[in-house]
C-alpha positions as a Python dict, from the first residue, in 0.01 Angstrom:
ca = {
    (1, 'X'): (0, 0, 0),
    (2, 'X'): (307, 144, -237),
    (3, 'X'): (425, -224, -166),
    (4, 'X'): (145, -400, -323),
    (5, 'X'): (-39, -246, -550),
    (6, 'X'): (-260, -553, -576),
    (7, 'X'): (-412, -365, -227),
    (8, 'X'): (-446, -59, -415),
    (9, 'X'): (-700, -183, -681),
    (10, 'X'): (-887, -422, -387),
    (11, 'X'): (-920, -125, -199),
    (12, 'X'): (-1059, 122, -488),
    (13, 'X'): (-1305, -156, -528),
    (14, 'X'): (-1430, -178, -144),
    (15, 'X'): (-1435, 194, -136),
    (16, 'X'): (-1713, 227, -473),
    (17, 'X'): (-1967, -16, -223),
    (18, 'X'): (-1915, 264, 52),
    (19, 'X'): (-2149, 485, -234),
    (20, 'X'): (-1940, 814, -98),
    (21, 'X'): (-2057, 794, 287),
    (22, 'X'): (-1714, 931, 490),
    (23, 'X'): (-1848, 751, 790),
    (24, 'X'): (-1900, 405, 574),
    (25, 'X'): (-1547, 455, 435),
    (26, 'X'): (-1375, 600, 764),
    (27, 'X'): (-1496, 256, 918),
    (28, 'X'): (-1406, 23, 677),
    (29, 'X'): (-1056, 189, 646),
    (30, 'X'): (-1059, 131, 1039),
    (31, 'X'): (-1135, -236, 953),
    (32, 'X'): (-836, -256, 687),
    (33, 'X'): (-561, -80, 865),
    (34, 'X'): (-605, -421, 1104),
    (35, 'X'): (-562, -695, 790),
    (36, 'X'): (-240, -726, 574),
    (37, 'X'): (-317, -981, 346),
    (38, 'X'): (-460, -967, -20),
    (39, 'X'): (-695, -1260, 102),
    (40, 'X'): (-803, -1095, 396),
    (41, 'X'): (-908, -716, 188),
    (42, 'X'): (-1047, -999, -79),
    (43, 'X'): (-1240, -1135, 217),
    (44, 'X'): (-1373, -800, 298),
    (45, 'X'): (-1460, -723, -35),
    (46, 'X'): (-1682, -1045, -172),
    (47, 'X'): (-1827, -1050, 186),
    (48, 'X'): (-2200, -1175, 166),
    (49, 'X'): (-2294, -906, 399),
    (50, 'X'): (-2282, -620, 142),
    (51, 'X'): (-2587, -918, -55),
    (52, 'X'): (-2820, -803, 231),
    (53, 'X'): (-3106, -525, 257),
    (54, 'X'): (-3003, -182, 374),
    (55, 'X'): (-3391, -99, 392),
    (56, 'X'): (-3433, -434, 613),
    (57, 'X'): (-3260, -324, 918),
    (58, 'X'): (-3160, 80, 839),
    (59, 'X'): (-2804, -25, 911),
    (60, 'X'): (-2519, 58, 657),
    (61, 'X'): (-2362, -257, 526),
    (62, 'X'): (-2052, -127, 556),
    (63, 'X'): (-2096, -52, 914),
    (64, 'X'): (-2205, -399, 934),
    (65, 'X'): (-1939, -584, 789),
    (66, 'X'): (-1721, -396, 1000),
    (67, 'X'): (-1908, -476, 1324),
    (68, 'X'): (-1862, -856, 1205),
    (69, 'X'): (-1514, -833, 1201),
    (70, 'X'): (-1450, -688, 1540),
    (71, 'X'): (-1285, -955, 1793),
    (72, 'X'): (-1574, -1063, 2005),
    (73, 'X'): (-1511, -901, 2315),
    (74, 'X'): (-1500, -557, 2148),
    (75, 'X'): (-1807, -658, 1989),
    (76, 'X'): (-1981, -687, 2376),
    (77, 'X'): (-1801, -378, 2510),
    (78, 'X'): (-1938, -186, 2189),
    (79, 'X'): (-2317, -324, 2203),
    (80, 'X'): (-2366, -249, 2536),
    (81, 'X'): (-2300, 97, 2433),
    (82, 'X'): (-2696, 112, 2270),
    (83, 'X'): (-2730, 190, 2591),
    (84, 'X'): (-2598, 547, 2559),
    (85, 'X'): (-2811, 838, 2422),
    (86, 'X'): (-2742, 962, 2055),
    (87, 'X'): (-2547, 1277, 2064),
    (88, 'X'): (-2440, 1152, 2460),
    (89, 'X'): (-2090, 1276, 2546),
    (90, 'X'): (-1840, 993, 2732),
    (91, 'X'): (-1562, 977, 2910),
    (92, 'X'): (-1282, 723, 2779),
    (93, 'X'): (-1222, 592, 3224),
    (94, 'X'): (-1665, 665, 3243),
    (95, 'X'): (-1702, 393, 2964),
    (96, 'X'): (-1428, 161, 3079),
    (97, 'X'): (-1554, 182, 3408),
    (98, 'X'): (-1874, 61, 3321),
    (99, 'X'): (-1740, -207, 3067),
    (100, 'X'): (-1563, -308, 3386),
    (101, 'X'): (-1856, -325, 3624),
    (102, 'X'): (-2077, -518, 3370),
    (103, 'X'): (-1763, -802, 3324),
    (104, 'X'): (-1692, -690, 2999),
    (105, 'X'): (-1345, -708, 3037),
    (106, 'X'): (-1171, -1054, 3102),
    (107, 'X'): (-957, -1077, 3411),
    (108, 'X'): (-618, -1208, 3276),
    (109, 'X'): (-446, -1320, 3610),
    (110, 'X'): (-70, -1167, 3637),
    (111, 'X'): (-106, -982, 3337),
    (112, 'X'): (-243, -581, 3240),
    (113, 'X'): (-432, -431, 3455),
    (114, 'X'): (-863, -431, 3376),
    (115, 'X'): (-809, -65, 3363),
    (116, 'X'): (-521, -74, 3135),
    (117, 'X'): (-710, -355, 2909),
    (118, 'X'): (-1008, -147, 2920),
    (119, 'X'): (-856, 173, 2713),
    (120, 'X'): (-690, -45, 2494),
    (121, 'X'): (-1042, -188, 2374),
    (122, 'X'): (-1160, 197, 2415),
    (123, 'X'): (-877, 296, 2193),
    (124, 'X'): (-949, 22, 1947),
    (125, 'X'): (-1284, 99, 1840),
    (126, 'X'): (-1174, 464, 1835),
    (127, 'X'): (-940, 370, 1525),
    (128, 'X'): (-1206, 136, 1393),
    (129, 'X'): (-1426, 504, 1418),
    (130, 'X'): (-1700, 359, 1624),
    (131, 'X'): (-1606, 620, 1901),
    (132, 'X'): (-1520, 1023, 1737),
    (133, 'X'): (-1373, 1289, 1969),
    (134, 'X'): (-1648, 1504, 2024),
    (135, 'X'): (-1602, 1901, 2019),
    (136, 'X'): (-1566, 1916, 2350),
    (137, 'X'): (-1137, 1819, 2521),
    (138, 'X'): (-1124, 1481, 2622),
    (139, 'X'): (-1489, 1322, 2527),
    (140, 'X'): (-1602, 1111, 2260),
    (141, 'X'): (-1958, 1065, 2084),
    (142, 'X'): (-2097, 809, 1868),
    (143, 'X'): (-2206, 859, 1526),
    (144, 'X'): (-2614, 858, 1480),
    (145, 'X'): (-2555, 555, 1290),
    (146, 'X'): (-2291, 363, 1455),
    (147, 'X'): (-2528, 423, 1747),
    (148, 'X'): (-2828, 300, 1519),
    (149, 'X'): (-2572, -30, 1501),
    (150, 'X'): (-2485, -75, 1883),
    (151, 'X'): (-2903, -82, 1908),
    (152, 'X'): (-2923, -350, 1635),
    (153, 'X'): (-2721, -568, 1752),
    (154, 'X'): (-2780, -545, 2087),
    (155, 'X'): (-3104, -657, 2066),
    (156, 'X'): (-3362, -658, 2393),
    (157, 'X'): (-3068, -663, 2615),
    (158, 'X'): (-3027, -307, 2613),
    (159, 'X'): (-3332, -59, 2689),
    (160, 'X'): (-3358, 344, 2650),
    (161, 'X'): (-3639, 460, 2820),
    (162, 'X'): (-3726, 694, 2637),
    (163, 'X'): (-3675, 497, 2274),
    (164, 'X'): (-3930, 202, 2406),
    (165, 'X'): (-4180, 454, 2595),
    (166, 'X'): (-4211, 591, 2239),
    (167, 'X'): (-4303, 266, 2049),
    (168, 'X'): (-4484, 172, 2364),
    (169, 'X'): (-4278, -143, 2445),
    (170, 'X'): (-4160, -10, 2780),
    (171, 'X'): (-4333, -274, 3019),
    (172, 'X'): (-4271, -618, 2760),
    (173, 'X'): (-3875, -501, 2681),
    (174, 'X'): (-3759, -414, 3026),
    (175, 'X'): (-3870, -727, 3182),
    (176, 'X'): (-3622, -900, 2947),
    (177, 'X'): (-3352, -633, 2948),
    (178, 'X'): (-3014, -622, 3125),
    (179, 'X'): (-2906, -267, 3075),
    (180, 'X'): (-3105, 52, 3106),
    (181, 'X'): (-3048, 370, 3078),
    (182, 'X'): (-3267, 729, 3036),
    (183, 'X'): (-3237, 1101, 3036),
    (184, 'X'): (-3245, 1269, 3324),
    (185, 'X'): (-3501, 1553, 3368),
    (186, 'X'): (-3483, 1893, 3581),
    (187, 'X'): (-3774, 1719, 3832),
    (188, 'X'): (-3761, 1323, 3797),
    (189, 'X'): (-4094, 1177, 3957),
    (190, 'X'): (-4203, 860, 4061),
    (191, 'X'): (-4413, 782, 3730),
    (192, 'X'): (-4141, 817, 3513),
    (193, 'X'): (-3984, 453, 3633),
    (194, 'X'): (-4304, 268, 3662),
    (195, 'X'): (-4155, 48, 3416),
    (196, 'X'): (-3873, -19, 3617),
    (197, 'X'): (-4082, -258, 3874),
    (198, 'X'): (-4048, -529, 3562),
    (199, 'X'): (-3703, -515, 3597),
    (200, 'X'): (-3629, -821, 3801),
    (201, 'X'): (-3296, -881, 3570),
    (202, 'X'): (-3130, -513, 3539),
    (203, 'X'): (-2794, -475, 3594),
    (204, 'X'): (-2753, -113, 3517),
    (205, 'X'): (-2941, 196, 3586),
    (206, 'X'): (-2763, 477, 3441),
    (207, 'X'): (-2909, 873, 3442),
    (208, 'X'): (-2766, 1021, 3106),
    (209, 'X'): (-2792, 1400, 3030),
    (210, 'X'): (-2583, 1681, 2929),
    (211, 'X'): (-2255, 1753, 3110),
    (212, 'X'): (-2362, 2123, 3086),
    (213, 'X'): (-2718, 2020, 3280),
    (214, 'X'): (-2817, 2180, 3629),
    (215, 'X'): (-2851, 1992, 3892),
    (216, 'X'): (-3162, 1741, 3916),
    (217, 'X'): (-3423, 1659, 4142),
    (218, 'X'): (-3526, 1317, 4225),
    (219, 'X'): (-3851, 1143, 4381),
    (220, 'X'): (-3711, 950, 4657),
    (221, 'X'): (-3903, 656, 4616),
    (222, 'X'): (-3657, 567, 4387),
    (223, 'X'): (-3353, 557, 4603),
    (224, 'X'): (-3567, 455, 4889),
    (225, 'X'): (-3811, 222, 4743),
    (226, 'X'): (-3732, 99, 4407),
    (227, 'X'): (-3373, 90, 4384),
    (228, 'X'): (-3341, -160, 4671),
    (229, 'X'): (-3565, -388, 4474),
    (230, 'X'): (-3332, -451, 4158),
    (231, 'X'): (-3148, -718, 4293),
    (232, 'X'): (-2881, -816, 4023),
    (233, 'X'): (-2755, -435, 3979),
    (234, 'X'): (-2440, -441, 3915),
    (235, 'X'): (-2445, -50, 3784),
    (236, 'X'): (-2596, 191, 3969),
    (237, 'X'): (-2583, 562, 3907),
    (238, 'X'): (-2765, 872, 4056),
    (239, 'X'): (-2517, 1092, 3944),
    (240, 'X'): (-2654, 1456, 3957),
    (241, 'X'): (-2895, 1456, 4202),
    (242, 'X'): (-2975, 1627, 4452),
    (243, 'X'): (-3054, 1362, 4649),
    (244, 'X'): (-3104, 1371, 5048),
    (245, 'X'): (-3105, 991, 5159),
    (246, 'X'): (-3016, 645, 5054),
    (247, 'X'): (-3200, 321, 5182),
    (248, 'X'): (-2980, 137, 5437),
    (249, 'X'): (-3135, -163, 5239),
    (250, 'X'): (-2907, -66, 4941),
    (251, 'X'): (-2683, -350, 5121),
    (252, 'X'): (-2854, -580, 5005),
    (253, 'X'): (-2761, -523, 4631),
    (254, 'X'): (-2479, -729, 4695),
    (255, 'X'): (-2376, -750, 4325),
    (256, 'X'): (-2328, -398, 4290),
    (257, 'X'): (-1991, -263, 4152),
    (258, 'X'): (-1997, 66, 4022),
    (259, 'X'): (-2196, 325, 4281),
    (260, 'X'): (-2203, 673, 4124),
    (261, 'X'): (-2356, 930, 4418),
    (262, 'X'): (-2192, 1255, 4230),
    (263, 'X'): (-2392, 1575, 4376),
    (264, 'X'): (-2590, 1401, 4655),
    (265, 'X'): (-2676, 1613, 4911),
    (266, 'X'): (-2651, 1331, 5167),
    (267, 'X'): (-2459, 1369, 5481),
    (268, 'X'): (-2323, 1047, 5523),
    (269, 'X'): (-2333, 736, 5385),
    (270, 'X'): (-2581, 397, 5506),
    (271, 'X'): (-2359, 144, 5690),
    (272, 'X'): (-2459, -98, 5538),
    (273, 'X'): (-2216, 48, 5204),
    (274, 'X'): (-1926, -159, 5396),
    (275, 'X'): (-2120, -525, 5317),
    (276, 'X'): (-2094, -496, 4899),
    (277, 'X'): (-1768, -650, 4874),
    (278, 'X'): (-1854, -640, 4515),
    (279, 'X'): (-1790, -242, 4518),
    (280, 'X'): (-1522, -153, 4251),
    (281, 'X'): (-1626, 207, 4216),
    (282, 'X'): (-1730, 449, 4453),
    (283, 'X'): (-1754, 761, 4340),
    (284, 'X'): (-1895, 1085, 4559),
    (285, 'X'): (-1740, 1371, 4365),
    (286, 'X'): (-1889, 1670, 4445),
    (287, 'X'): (-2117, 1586, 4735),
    (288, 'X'): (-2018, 1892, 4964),
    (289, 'X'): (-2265, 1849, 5242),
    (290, 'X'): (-2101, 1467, 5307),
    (291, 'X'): (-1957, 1465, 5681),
    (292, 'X'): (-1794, 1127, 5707),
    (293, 'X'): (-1769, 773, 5555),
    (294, 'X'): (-1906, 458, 5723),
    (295, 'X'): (-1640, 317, 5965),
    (296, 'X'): (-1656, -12, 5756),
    (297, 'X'): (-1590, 113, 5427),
    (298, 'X'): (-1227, -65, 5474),
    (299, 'X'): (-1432, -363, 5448),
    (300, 'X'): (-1470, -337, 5097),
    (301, 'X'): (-1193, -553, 4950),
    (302, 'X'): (-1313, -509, 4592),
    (303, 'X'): (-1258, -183, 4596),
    (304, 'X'): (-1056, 18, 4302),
    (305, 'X'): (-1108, 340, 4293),
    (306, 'X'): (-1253, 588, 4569),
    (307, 'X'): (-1343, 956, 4415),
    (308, 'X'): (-1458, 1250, 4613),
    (309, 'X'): (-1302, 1518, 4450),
    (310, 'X'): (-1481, 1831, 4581),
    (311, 'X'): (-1632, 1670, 4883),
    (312, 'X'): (-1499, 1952, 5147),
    (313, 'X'): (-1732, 1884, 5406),
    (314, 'X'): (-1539, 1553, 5489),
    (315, 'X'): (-1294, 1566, 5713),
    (316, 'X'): (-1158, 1259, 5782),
    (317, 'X'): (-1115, 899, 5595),
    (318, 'X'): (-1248, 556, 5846),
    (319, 'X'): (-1021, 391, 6037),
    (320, 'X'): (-801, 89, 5845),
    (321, 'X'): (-814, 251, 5505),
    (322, 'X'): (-494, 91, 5457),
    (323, 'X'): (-663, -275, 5444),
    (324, 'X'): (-827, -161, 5078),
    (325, 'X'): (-507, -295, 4899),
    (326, 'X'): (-664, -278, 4517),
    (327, 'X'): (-697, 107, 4549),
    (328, 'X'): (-586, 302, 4245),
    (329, 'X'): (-812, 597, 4259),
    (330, 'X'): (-767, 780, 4615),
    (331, 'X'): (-894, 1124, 4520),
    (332, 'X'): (-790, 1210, 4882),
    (333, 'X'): (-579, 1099, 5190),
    (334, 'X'): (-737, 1295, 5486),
    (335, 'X'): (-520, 1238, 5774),
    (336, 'X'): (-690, 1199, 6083),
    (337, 'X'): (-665, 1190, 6497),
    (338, 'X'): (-627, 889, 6715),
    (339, 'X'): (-754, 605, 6552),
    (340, 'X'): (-868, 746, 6253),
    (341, 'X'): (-642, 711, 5942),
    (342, 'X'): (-270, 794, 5998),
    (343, 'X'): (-56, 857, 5694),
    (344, 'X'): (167, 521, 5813),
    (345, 'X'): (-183, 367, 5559),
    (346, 'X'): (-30, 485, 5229),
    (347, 'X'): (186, 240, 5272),
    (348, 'X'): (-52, -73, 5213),
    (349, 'X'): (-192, 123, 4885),
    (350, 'X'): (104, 32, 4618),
    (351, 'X'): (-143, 54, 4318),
    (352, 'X'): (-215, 402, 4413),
    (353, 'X'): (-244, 598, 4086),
    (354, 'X'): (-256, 979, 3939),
    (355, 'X'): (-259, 1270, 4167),
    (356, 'X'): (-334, 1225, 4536),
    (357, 'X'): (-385, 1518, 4763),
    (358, 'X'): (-304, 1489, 5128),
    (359, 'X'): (-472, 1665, 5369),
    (360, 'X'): (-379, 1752, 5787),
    (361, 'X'): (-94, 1714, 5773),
    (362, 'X'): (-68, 1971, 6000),
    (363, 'X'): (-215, 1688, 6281),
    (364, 'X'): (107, 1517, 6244),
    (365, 'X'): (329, 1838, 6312),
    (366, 'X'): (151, 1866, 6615),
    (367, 'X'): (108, 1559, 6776),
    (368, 'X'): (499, 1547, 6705),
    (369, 'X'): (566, 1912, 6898),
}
């Protein structure tokens, strides 16, 4: 800027059609810091966009123009964030996670990592001030209207149950939509989701609710009965719930990617878990009543990252965990007897990453004395 003070006066100019909002001229600054050129902040500035109707759409123009000039696949990643409650608290790896399960993130063969991509778009529309820190360590929250945005332009794709229940569009917009979410309740009964038997296309099914929330209660005709029937999930969340019992037919969601269980009350797992080869995610934190893991979860080749922190009741991993090669996530290593796991596994899991725990070790020491 002290360079070129040809910036300077561009920039005063911008900042007048931000009419004093800090979020309109947080954003746009965002958008700046990423151009160097006078004709590029010129660009910005005579931009037709600011020519259109605030009233029209309830969207900020500046917030607009700086949507526009996102790259397009953080424009994707940040739509099919309309999905997320306003005032909803997220993880930086939750959101990438998802971003990753939904394809949002190009594979780029030899190159970074989908996880490592993944934060850098995160971290991008954090200094574009789409995504705030929150008040809370270590989350982030939207801004009512950047939120407002994500909705606009995401069109029918996205649907928040509760949003279209209230303008009584629930049945019409899910049948077209691709994402879902809604906000978990104390006691979640079957009527709540009679939308959901429209939703041929869904990919993702997402509970959203306050990190400070008890645990829920769930009908289980929805893990039993209607889950099964959403075919092209690739998403699929019950995180929170005390839920006893999941449908052995939840093999047959073979597109499935990201399986969130957190707080189930289940004791072990369906076999048929070990057929989604799609399975990136698996994540059982906190499921303390959970005895063992099917013998064929080795099977699942796709898999990245295995969580169940706080999952005592487990005491030993399957057999051949070594054979999931694209591990980065083992929360655990649970050495077992015989043919269970032996630690000689580790070996196979290069990509391992963060903190791993090992556990029984104390089998070794005494099969060795």
């Amino acid at each position: 800027m002290d360079a070129n003070p040809n910036l300077v006066s561009i920039g005063q100019k911008i900042i007048k059609k931000c009419k004093g909002l800090p979020l309109a001229a947080r954003t746009l600054g965002g958008l700046l810091w990423c151009k160097l050129t006078e004709d590029e902040w010129e660009g910005i500035l005579n931009s037709k966009i600011w020519e259109l109707s605030e009233e029209r759409s309830h969207i900020l123009l500046a917030l607009r123009l700086s949507y526009y000039h996102l790259p397009s696949h953080l424009k994707k990643c940040f739509a099919y964030c309309s999905i997320l409650p306003k005032d909803y608290e997220f993880e930086e790896e939750e959101l990438v996670f998802l971003w990753m399960a939904e394809g949002l993130i190009p594979k780029q063969i030899g190159q970074k990592k989908l996880e490592d991509l993944g934060c850098e778009y995160f971290q991008e529309l954090v200094s574009r001030s789409f995504f705030q820190p929150s008040r809370s360590t270590e989350l982030f929250v939207m801004h009512d209207h950047i939120n407002d945005l994500a909705q606009f332009f995401a069109r029918k794709t996205c649907f928040r149950l509760e949003d279209k229940l209230k303008e009584n569009e629930g049945d019409e917009s899910i049948s077209k939509a691709r994402h879902s979410s809604y906000t978990r309740g104390d006691r979640d009964g079957i009527m709540k989701f009679k939308a959901f038997k429209k939703a041929k296309n869904l990919q993702t099914f997402l509970p959203c609710g306050s990190r400070y929330q008890d645990v829920s209660y769930l009908t289980s005709d929805v893990p039993l009965r209607l889950l099964p029937g959403l075919k092209c999930l690739r998403v699929l969340s019950l995180r929170i719930y005390h839920i006893g019992e999941l449908s052995n037919s939840i093999g047959d969601l073979k597109h499935v990617r990201y399986l969130d269980l957190s707080c189930a009350l289940i004791l072990m797992l369906p076999e048929s878990i070990g057929t989604l080869y799609n399975l990136q995610m698996l994540i059982l934190r906190y499921c303390k009543n959970l005895k063992e893991l099917p013998a064929n979860t080795s099977d699942l080749i796709s898999l990245r990252h295995l969580d169940f922190t706080g999952a005592n009741s487990l005491q030993e991993l399957p057999p051949k965990i070594g054979k999931l090669t694209s591990l980065q996530t083992l929360s655990n290593f649970i050495v077992g007897n015989g043919n269970e796991s032996t630690i000689a596994e580790l070996g196979n899991l290069i990509h391992l990453r963060g903190t791993l725990s090992i556990l029984g070790l104390e089998k070794v020491a005494d099969a060795r004395s």
